Every structure is written in C-alpha cells, then in structure tokens.
Short mmCIF file of C-alpha atoms in Angstrom, two decimals:
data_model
loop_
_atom_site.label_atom_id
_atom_site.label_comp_id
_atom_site.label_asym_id
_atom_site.label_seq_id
_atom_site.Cartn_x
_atom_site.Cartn_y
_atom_site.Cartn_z
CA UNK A 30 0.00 0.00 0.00
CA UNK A 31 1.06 3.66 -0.29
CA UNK A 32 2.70 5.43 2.28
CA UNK A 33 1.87 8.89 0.61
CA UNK A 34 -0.58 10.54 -1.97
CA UNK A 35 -0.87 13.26 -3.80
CA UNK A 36 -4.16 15.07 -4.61
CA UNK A 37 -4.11 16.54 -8.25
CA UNK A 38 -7.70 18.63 -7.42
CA UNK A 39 -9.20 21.19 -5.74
CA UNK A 40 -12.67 21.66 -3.69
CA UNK A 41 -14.77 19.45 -1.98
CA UNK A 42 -13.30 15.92 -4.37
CA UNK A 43 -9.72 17.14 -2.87
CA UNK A 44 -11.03 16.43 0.54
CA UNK A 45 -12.98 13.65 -0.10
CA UNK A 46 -9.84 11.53 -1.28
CA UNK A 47 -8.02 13.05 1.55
CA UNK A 48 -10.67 11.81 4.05
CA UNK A 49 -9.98 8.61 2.32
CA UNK A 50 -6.18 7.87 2.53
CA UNK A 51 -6.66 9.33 6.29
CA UNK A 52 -8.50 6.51 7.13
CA UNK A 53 -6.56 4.09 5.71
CA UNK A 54 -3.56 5.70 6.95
CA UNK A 55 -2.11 6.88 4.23
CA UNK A 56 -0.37 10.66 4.58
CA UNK A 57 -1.39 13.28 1.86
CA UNK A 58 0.22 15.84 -0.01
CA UNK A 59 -2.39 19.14 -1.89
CA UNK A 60 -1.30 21.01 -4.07
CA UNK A 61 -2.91 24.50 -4.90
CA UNK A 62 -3.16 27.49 -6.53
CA UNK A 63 -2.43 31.29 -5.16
CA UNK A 64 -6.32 31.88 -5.42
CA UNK A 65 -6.83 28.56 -3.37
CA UNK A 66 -4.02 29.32 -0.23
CA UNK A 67 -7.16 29.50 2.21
CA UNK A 68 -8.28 26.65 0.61
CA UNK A 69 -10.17 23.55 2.85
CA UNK A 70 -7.81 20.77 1.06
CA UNK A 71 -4.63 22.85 1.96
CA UNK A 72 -5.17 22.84 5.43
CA UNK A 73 -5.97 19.37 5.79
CA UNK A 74 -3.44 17.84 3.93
CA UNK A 75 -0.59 16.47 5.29
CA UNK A 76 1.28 18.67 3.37
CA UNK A 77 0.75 21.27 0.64
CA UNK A 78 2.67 23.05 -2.22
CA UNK A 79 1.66 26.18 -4.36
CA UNK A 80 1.71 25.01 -7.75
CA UNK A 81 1.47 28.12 -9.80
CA UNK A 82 -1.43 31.08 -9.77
CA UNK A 83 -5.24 31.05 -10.43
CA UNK A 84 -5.74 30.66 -13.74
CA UNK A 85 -5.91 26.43 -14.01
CA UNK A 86 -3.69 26.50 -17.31
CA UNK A 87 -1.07 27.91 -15.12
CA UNK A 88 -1.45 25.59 -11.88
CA UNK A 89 -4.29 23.04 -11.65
CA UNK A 90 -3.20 21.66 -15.69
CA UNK A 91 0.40 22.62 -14.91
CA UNK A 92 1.72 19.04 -15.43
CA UNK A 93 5.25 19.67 -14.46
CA UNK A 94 4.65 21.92 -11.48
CA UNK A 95 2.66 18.80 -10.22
CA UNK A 96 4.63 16.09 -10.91
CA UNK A 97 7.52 17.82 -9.64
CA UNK A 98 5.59 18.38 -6.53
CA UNK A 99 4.87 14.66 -6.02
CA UNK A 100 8.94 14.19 -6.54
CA UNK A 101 9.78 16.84 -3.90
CA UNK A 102 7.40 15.04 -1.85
CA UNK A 103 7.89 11.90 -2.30
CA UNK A 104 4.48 10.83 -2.96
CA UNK A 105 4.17 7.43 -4.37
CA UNK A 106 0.58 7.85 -5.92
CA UNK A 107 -1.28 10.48 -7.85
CA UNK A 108 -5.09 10.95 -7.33
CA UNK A 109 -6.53 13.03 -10.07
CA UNK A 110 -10.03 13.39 -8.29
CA UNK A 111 -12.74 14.64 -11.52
CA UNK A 112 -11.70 16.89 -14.37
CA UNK A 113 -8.73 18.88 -14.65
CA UNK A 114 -6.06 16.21 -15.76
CA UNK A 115 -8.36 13.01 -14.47
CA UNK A 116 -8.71 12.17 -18.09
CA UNK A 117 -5.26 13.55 -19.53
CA UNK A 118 -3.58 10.74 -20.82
CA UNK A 119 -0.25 12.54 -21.31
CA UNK A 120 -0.38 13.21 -17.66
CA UNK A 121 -0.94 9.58 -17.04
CA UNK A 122 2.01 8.68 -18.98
CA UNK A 123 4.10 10.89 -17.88
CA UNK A 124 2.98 9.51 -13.96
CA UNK A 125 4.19 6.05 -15.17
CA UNK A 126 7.66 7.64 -16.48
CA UNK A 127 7.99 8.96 -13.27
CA UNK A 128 7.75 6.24 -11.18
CA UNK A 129 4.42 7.46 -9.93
CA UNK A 130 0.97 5.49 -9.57
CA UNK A 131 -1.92 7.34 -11.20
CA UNK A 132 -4.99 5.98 -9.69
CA UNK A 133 -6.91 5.07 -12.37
CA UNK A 134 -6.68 3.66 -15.46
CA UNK A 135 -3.34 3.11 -18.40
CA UNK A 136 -3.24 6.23 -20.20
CA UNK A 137 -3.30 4.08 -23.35
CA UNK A 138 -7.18 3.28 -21.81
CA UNK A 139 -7.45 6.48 -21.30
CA UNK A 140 -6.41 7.80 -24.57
CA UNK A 141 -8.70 5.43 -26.16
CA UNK A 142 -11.96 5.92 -24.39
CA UNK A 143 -10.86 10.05 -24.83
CA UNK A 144 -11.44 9.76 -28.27
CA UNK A 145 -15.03 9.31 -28.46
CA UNK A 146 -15.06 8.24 -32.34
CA UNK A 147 -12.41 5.38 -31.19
CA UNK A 148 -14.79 4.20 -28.01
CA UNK A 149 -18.03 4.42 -30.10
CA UNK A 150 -16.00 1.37 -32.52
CA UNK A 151 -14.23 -0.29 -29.26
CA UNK A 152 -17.85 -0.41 -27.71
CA UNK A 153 -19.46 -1.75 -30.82
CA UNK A 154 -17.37 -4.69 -31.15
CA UNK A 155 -17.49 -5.58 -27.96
CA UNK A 156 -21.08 -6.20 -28.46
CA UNK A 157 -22.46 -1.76 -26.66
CA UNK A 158 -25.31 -0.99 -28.36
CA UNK A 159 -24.09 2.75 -30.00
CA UNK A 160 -26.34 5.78 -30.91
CA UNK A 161 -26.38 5.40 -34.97
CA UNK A 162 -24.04 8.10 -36.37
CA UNK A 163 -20.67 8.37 -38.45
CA UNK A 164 -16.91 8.37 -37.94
CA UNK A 165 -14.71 11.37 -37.87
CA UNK A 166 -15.57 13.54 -40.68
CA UNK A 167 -13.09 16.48 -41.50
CA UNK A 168 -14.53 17.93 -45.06
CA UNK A 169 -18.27 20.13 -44.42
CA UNK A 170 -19.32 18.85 -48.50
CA UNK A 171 -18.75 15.22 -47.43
CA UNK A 172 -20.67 16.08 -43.67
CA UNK A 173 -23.17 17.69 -44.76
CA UNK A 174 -23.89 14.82 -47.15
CA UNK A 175 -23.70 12.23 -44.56
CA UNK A 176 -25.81 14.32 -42.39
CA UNK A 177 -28.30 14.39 -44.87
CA UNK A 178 -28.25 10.41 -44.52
CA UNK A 179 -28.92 10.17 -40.67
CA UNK A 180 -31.75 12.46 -40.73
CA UNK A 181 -32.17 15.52 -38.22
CA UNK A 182 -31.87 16.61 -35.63
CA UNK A 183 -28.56 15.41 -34.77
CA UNK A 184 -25.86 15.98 -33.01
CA UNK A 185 -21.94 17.03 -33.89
CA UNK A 186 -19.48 16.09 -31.67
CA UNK A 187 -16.13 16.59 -30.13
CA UNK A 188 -13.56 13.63 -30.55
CA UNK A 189 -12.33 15.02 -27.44
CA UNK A 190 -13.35 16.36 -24.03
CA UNK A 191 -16.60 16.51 -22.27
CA UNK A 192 -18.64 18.94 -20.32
CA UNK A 193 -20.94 19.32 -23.05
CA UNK A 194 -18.20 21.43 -24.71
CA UNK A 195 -17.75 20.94 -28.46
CA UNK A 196 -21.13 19.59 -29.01
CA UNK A 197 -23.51 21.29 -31.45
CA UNK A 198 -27.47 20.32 -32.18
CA UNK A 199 -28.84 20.22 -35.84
CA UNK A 200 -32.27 20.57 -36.26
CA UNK A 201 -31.92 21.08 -40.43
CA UNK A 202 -29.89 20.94 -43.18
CA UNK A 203 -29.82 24.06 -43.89
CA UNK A 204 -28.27 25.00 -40.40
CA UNK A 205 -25.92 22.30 -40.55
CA UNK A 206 -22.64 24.12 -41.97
CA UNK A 207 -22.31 26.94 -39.64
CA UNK A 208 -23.39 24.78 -36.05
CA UNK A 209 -20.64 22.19 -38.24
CA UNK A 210 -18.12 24.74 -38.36
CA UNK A 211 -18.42 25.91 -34.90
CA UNK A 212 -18.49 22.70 -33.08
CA UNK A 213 -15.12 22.13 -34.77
CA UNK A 214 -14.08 25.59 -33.53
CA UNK A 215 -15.49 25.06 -30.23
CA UNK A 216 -13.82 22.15 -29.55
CA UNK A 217 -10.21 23.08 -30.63
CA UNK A 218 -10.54 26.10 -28.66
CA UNK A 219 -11.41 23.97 -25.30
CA UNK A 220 -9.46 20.44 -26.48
CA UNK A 221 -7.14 21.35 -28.62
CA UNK A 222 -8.79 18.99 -30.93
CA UNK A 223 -11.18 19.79 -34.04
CA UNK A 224 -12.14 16.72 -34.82
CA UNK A 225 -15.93 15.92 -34.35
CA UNK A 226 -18.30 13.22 -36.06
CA UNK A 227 -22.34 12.99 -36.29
CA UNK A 228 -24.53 11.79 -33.57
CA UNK A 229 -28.46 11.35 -34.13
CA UNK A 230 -29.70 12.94 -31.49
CA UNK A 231 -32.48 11.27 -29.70
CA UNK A 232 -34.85 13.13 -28.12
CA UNK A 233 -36.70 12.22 -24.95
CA UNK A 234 -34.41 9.75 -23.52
CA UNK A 235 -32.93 9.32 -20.20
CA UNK A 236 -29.26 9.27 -19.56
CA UNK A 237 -28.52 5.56 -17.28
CA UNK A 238 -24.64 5.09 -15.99
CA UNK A 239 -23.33 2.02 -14.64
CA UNK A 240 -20.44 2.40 -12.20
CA UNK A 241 -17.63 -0.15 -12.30
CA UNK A 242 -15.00 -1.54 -10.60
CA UNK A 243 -11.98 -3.14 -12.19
CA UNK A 244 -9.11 -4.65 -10.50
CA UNK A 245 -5.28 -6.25 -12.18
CA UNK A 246 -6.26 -9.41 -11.76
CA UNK A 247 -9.38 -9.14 -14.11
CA UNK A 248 -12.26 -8.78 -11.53
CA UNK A 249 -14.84 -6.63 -12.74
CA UNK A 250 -17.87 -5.43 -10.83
CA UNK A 251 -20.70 -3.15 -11.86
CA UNK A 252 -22.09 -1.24 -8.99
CA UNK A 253 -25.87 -0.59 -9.86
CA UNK A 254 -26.83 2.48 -12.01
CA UNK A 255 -26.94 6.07 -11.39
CA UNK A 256 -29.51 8.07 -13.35
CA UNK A 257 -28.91 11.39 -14.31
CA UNK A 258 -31.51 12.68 -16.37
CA UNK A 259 -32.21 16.06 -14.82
CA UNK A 260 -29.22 18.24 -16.99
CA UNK A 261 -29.27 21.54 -17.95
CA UNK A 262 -27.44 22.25 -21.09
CA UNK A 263 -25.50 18.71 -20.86
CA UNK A 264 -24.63 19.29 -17.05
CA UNK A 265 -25.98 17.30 -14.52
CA UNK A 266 -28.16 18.63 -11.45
CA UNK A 267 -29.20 15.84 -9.80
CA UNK A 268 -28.66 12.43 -9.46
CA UNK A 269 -30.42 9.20 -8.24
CA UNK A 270 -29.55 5.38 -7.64
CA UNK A 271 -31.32 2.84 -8.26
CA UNK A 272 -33.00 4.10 -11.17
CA UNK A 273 -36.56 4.41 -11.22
CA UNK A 274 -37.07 3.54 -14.71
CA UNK A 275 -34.74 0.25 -14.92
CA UNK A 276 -36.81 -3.24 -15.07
CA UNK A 277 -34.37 -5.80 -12.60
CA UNK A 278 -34.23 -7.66 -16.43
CA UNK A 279 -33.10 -4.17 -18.30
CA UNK A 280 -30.76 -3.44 -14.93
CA UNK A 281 -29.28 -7.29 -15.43
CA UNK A 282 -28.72 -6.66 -18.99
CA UNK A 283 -27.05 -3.34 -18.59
CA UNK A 284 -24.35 -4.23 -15.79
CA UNK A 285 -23.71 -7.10 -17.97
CA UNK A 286 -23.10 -5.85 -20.74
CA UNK A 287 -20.75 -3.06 -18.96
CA UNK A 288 -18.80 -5.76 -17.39
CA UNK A 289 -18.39 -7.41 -20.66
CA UNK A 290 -16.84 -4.07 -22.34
CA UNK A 291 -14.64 -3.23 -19.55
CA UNK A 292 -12.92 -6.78 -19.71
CA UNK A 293 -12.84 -6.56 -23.45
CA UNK A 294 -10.62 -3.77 -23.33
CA UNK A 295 -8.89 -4.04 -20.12
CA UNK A 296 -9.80 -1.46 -18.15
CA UNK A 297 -8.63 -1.08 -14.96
CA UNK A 298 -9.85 0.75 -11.41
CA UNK A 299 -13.11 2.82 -11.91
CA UNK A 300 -14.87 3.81 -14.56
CA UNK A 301 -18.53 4.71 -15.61
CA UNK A 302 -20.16 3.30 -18.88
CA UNK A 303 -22.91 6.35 -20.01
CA UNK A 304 -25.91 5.36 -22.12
CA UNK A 305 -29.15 6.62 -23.57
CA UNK A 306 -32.31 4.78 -23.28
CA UNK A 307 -35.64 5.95 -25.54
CA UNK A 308 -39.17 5.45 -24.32
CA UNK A 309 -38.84 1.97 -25.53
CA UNK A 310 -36.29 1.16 -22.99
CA UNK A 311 -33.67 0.62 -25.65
CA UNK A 312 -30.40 1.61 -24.93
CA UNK A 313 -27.52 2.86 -26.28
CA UNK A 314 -23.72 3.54 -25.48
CA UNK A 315 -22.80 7.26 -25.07
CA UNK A 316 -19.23 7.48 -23.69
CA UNK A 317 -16.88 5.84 -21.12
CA UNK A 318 -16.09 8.29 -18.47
CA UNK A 319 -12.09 6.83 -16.88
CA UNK A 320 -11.99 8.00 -13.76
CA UNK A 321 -14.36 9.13 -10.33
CA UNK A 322 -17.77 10.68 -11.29
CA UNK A 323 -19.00 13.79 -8.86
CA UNK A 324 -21.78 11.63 -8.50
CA UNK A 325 -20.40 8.67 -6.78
CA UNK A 326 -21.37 9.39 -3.40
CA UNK A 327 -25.01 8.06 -4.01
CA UNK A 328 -23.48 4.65 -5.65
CA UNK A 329 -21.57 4.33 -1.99
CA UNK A 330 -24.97 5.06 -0.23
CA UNK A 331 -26.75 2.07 -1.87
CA UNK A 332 -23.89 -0.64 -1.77
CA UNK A 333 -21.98 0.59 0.97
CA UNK A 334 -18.80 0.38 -0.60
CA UNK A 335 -16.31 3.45 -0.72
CA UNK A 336 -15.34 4.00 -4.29
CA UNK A 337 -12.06 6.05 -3.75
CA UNK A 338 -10.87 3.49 -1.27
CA UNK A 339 -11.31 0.90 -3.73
CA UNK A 340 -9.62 2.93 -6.54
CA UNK A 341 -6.44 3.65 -4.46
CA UNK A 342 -5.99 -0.60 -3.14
CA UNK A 343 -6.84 -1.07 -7.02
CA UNK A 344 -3.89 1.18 -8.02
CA UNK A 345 -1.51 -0.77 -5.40
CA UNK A 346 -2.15 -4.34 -7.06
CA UNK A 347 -4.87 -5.23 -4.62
CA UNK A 348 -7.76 -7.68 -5.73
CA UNK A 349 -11.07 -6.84 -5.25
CA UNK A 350 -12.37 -9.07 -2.50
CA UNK A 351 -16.11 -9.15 -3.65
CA UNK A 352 -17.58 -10.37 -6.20
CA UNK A 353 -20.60 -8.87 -8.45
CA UNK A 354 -23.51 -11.84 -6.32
CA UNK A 355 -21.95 -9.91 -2.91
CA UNK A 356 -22.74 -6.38 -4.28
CA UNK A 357 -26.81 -5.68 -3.07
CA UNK A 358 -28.50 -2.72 -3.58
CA UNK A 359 -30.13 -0.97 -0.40
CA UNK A 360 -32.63 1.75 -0.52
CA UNK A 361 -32.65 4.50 -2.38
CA UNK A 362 -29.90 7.81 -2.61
CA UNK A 363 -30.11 11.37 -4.27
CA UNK A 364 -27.45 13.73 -4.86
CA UNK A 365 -28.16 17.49 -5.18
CA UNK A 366 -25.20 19.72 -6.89
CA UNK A 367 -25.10 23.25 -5.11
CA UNK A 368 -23.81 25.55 -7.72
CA UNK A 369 -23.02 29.23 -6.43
CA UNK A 370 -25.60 30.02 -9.42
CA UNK A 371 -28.12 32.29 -9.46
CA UNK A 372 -31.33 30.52 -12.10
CA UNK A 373 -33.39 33.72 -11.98
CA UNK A 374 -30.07 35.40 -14.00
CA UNK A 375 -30.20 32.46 -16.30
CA UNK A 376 -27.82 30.55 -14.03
CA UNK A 377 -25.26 33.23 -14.06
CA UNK A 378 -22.29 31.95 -11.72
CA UNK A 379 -21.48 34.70 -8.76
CA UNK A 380 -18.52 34.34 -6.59
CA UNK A 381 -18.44 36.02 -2.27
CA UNK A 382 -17.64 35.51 0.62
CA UNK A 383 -19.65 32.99 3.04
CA UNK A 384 -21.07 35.06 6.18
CA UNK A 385 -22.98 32.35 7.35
CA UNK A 386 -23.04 28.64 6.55
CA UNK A 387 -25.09 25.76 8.46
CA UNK A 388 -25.02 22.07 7.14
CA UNK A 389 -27.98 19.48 7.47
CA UNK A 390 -27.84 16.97 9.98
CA UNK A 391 -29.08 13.42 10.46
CA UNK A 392 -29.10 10.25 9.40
CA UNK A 393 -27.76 9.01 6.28
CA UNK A 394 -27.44 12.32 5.28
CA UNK A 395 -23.80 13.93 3.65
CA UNK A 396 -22.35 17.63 2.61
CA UNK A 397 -19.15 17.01 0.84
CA UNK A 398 -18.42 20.80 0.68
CA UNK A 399 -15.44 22.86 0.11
CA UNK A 400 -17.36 25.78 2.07
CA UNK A 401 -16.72 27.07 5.70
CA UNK A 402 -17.65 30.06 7.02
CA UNK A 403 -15.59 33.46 6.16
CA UNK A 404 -14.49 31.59 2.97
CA UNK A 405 -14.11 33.55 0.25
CA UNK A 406 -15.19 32.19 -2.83
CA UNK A 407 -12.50 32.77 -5.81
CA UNK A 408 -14.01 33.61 -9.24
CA UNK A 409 -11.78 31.52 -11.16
CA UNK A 410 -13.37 27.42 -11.04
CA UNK A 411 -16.03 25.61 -11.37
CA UNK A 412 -19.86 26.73 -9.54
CA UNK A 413 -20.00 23.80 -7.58
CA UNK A 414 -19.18 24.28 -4.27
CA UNK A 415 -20.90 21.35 -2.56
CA UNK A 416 -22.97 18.34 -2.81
CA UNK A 417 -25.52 16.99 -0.93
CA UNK A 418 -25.99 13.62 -0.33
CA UNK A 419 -29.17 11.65 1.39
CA UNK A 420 -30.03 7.51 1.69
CA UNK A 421 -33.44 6.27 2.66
CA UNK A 422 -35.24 3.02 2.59
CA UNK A 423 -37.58 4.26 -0.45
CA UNK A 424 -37.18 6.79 -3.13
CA UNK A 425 -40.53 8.26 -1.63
CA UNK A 426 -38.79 8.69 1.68
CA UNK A 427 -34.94 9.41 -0.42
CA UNK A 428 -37.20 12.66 -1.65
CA UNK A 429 -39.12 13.86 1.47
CA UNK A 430 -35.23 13.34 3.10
CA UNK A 431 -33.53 15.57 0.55
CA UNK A 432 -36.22 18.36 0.94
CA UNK A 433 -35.81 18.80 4.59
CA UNK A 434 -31.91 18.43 4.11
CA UNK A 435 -32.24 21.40 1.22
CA UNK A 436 -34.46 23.70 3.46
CA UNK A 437 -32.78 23.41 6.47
CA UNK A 438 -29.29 24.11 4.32
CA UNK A 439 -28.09 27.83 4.59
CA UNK A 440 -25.49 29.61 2.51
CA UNK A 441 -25.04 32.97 2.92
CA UNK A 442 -22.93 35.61 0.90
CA UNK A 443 -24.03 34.18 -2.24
CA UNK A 444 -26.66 33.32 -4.22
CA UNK A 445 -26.95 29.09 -5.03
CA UNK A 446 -29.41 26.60 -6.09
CA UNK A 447 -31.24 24.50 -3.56
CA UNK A 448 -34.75 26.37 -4.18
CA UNK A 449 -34.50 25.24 -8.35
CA UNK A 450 -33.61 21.49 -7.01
CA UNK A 451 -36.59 21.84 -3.90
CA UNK A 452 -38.57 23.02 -7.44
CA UNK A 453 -37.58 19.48 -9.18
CA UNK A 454 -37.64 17.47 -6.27
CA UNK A 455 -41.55 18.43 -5.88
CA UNK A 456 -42.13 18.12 -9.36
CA UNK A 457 -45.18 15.47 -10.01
CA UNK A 458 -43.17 14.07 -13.25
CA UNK A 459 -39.78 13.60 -10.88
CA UNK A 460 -41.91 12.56 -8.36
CA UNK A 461 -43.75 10.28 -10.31
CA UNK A 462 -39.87 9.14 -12.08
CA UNK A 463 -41.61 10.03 -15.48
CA UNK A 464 -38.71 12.44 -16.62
CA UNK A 465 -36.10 12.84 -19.28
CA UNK A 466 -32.93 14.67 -19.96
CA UNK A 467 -35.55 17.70 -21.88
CA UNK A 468 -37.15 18.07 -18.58
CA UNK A 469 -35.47 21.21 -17.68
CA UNK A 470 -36.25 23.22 -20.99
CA UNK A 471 -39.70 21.52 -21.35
CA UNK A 472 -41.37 20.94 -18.15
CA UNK A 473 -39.92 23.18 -15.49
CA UNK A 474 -41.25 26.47 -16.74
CA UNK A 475 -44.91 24.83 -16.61
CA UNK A 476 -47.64 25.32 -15.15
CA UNK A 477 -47.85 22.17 -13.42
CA UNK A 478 -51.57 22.05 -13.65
CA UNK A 479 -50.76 20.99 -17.40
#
C-alpha cells in the first residue's frame, strides 16, 4: 500500500480523497493554486505546495509543477479526483515515467476511451449498443452529405473532451454548416482537438450510468446504475440510484453488458459506462467516463462500498475481494449539486464571501463541501461548491429526506441553487420518475396544472 498521496484537485473531491487515505492511513500531499491558499484541502493535507497562480492552465493543468511536486514530496501515488487532468492521458504517462501510480486507469485506456469516435467502434465490437451516427468527418461537402443520410436533428461532436463542450445540435440541413463549423471551432478552442463526427440525437431519452469496478487481476464489478436525467445544457443537477425507470431484467442486462466491455478492453480501477435509453427502454452507449464521477457518493450510499478506497488498493495491485452476487442494492440515494448560481439570472455563476453557513444533519445524510464560514469564494473554477448527499429506505422517503436536508441548508454571501432542485424534487413528473434529460427546458417552466 502507499505510504503517501498526492491530490491533483481542488474543492470538496480534494477532501474527499483526503478523508480517504486518512482513514486508511495513508499521509497526503495538496497542491494549490495562489487563489486557493485559504483553501479547505490545503489545510488538511498532510502537506501542501503552491503550484502556480489562479488561472488552471497555469497551476491546476500545470503538469510539471505537479509532478515535480509529487517528486519533492515523495508521494508514491497520484489521485486526479474529476476533471482537470483526471482524463489527460499525457499526464498519465508521464505519472508512469515517473515512477508514480496514477490511480486510475493506463493512459493508453485512457487515450482510447478520450477519443469518443475510437470508443463508439471499441464499444461496438465488444457487443455496446451505439447511438447510430458516423466516424470522424473532417470535409463540411462530405458532412453535410452524410448528415443528410442520418436524418435531423442530430448531433456534432467533439472527438475530445466533455462537459458538453464541443457539441452542437442540428435541427436542419440548412443549419448544418455553420453549427458544423463551430463545433469544430469550439472544440479546438477547449481540447485542442477539431475533430468531431455525427450523432443522431435522440430526443426524450434518459441518460442511465453504470459504475464499475476493475481490479489487475481481471475482476470486474458493476455497482448498480446512477440516473442522471435532470441536466441543464448537458450538465448534470441531480442524481439518483437505483434508477426508477430500470426493469431488474433491463438493470441485469445493462451491468452485464458493462462488465463485458470493460474486460474486453482491459480497463482497470473505476470507470462509468454512459448510455441513452428511448421510451422503448432501448439503450444505447454514449461514452466511457475513466476516472471518479461527482456523482459517486449516491453509488456508496446504496452498496456501501467506498469508491475512492477501492480505486487507491486497485492502483496498489490489490484484488477486489467481492464479487458482483456480494454487491446488493439498499434503498434509495439522491445527490443534489449546489452551484453558487443564481437561475433567476439564467444561471449566471457569482462568486463572495460565506457570512454564514449551516449544514444538514441526520441520518444518512452527507455535505461534501469545500465551504466554511468566512471563505471567500475565488471567481476563477467551477460553480460547484458542494454536494448533498441523502439515503433512505424508499425513493418516496430518499425525496421527502432531501427536501428537509435542502431547506434546512443555509449559505449565505451568495446566491446558489437549492430552491430550483426543492422546485424538481416536488415536481409530479420527478416525483412520479416520469422524466427525461428535456425536462429542464420543457417541463420546469410549466404550469404544473398541465
């Protein structure tokens, strides 16, 4: 096992994996930007080491100023937490050339499931139903033709990335060219990539993820399915496991399936196999996400298994020691994303300092939060400054839980969005399970007499 870690993140996943290797003993190192010196993570660390100032190009993606961190340091592990270089296969290779364990997956996996053109193909020959759509298509005459074949709308997408960046919807051919031409532009300006290919986009469909675990020694393990249908312009709001829509046969099917690609390819520690499923309950492969999801919290509720444990022993050599007949769902969990948003400004991100913060209480109920109080929010990351996490024996329970948790939450010094997610939560269709991943443009602004 490790003796020593280093946490390539920031916020509230920084102190989750820290919370992690202190329980298992294992002594941490953060690293952190000027704008993040107050920072939760850097005080709880073991150690910590400026890595550059805010902007993230210049500290959080800083790939040298890290791994020469975890040299000085002598950390024997990297843990890249979500985004920033979690899916950076350079930086994974690089780890390796080092000397140093990245905790999760080969960066030639990475690299792979990175380029979504090259997954869509991996998936379909393992046997993944994929969305029906083309390869990578570089000349507009020839796209626009092959558009033209799929029928609209549909999508174009980045080879590269995520975050809903890069992706553009068609709804004729007429409009194709220019949304064409600035998905292509989109995405080279946020991946450094142009390439994109054609997606038809279906419409009304719920987005289903199966979270796995993959050891060396060729154990894989699907842990249930997270849905994560409530989005707002591709970025999830809220989260839910088990599934309300999933049949035990459709469920079966799924996880099996999953297991199946991940052993076909090799993967190794965990990893998240998206789909789409229609109205018909067919389902389709979206894209392999390699490393920790934001939403993993509600997958540990359910099975009671700690992910980012499991993905550090994986990274040491360690075997899983369960198999998929000992993982057992129980009761139902929903995660909430705070975002320091305001949705009456059309979501419009602000930034402050906390005067007063108070955290929900009880049982089965979790904050992972990078707030405390007198923290001063910095205006350069991501909106999300917490999660909140509840577990109950029924999803009608899971619900009435998470609305007392959200109204007895207070944040104050900036504006956020627990009253939007109270909104959804008391929603008859979520209430009911009856939505889709258009239920924020299409249902939300109703009357819900209709």
């Amino acid at each position: 096992m490790f003796t020593k870690i280093l946490i390539a993140n920031r916020g509230e996943i920084a102190l989750r994996i820290i919370r992690a290797c202190k329980e298992m003993g294992i002594a941490t190192v953060a690293v952190f930007s000027k704008a993040d010196e107050d920072s939760l993570h850097v005080s709880l660390a073991d150690e910590s080491i400026c890595i550059g100032p805010a902007p993230v190009v210049n500290s959080y993606l800083n790939i040298s100023a890290i791994l020469s961190a975890a040299v000085l340091t002598g950390a024997e592990a990297i843990h890249p937490g979500y985004g920033l270089l979690s899916e950076n296969p350079k930086f994974a290779r690089l780890c390796a050339q080092c000397g140093i364990a990245f905790i999760g997956p080969t960066w030639e996996i990475i690299q792979k499931m990175g380029d979504k053109d090259q997954a869509r193909s991996t998936m379909s020959a393992a046997g993944v139903p994929i969305v029906p759509g083309t390869d990578i298509v570089d000349d507009p005459v020839e796209a626009q033709k092959k558009a033209d074949e799929i029928g609209y709308p549909l999508l174009v997408k980045a080879r590269s990335g995520g975050g809903g960046k890069g992706i553009r919807l068609v709804e004729n051919s007429a409009a194709f060219l220019n949304e064409f031409q600035l998905a292509r532009q989109e995405a080279e300006n946020a991946f450094g990539d142009g390439g994109v290919y054609l997606e038809k986009f279906l419409t009304h469909v719920k987005h289903i993820e199966i979270q796995l675990l993959c050891d060396q020694h060729k154990n894989v393990v699907a842990l249930g399915e997270r849905e994560c249908s409530i989005q707002r312009k591709n970025q999830k709001l809220l989260e839910e496991s088990p599934s309300p829509s999933l049949t035990p046969e459709i469920r079966e099917t799924m996880m099996a399936i999953s297991r199946k690609a991940a052993l076909a390819i090799g993967y190794e520690n965990a990893g998240t196999i998206e789909f789409l499923m229609d109205e018909q309950k067919h389902f389709y492969f979206m894209e392999m996400n390699t490393r920790l999801q934001v939403e993993h919290p509600i997958t540990e509720m359910v099975t009671g298994i700690d992910i980012v444990k499991w993905q550090i022993r994986i990274a040491a050599g360690l075997p899983l020691t369960f198999g998929q007949e000992d993982v057992h769902i129980q009761g139902h969990a929903i995660e909430c994303r705070i975002n320091a948003e305001n949705p009456l400004l059309d979501f419009r991100p602000n930034c402050g300092t906390i005067s007063f913060l108070h955290v929900p209480g009880g049982p089965w109920v979790r904050f992972d939060t990078l707030l405390y109080q007198g923290y001063t929010i910095p205006p350069y990351y991501d909106s999300m400054v917490g999660k909140l996490i509840v577990h109950s024996k029924t999803r009608e329970l899971t619900i009435r839980k998470m609305k007392a948790a959200l109204c007895e939450l207070v944040i104050e010094g900036i504006d956020h969005t627990s009253q939007i997610l109270l909104d959804i939560l008391s929603h008859p269709l979520f209430v009911k399970g009856d939505y889709y991943t258009d239920f924020m443009e299409n249902e939300l602004g109703k009357p819900w007499s209709e």
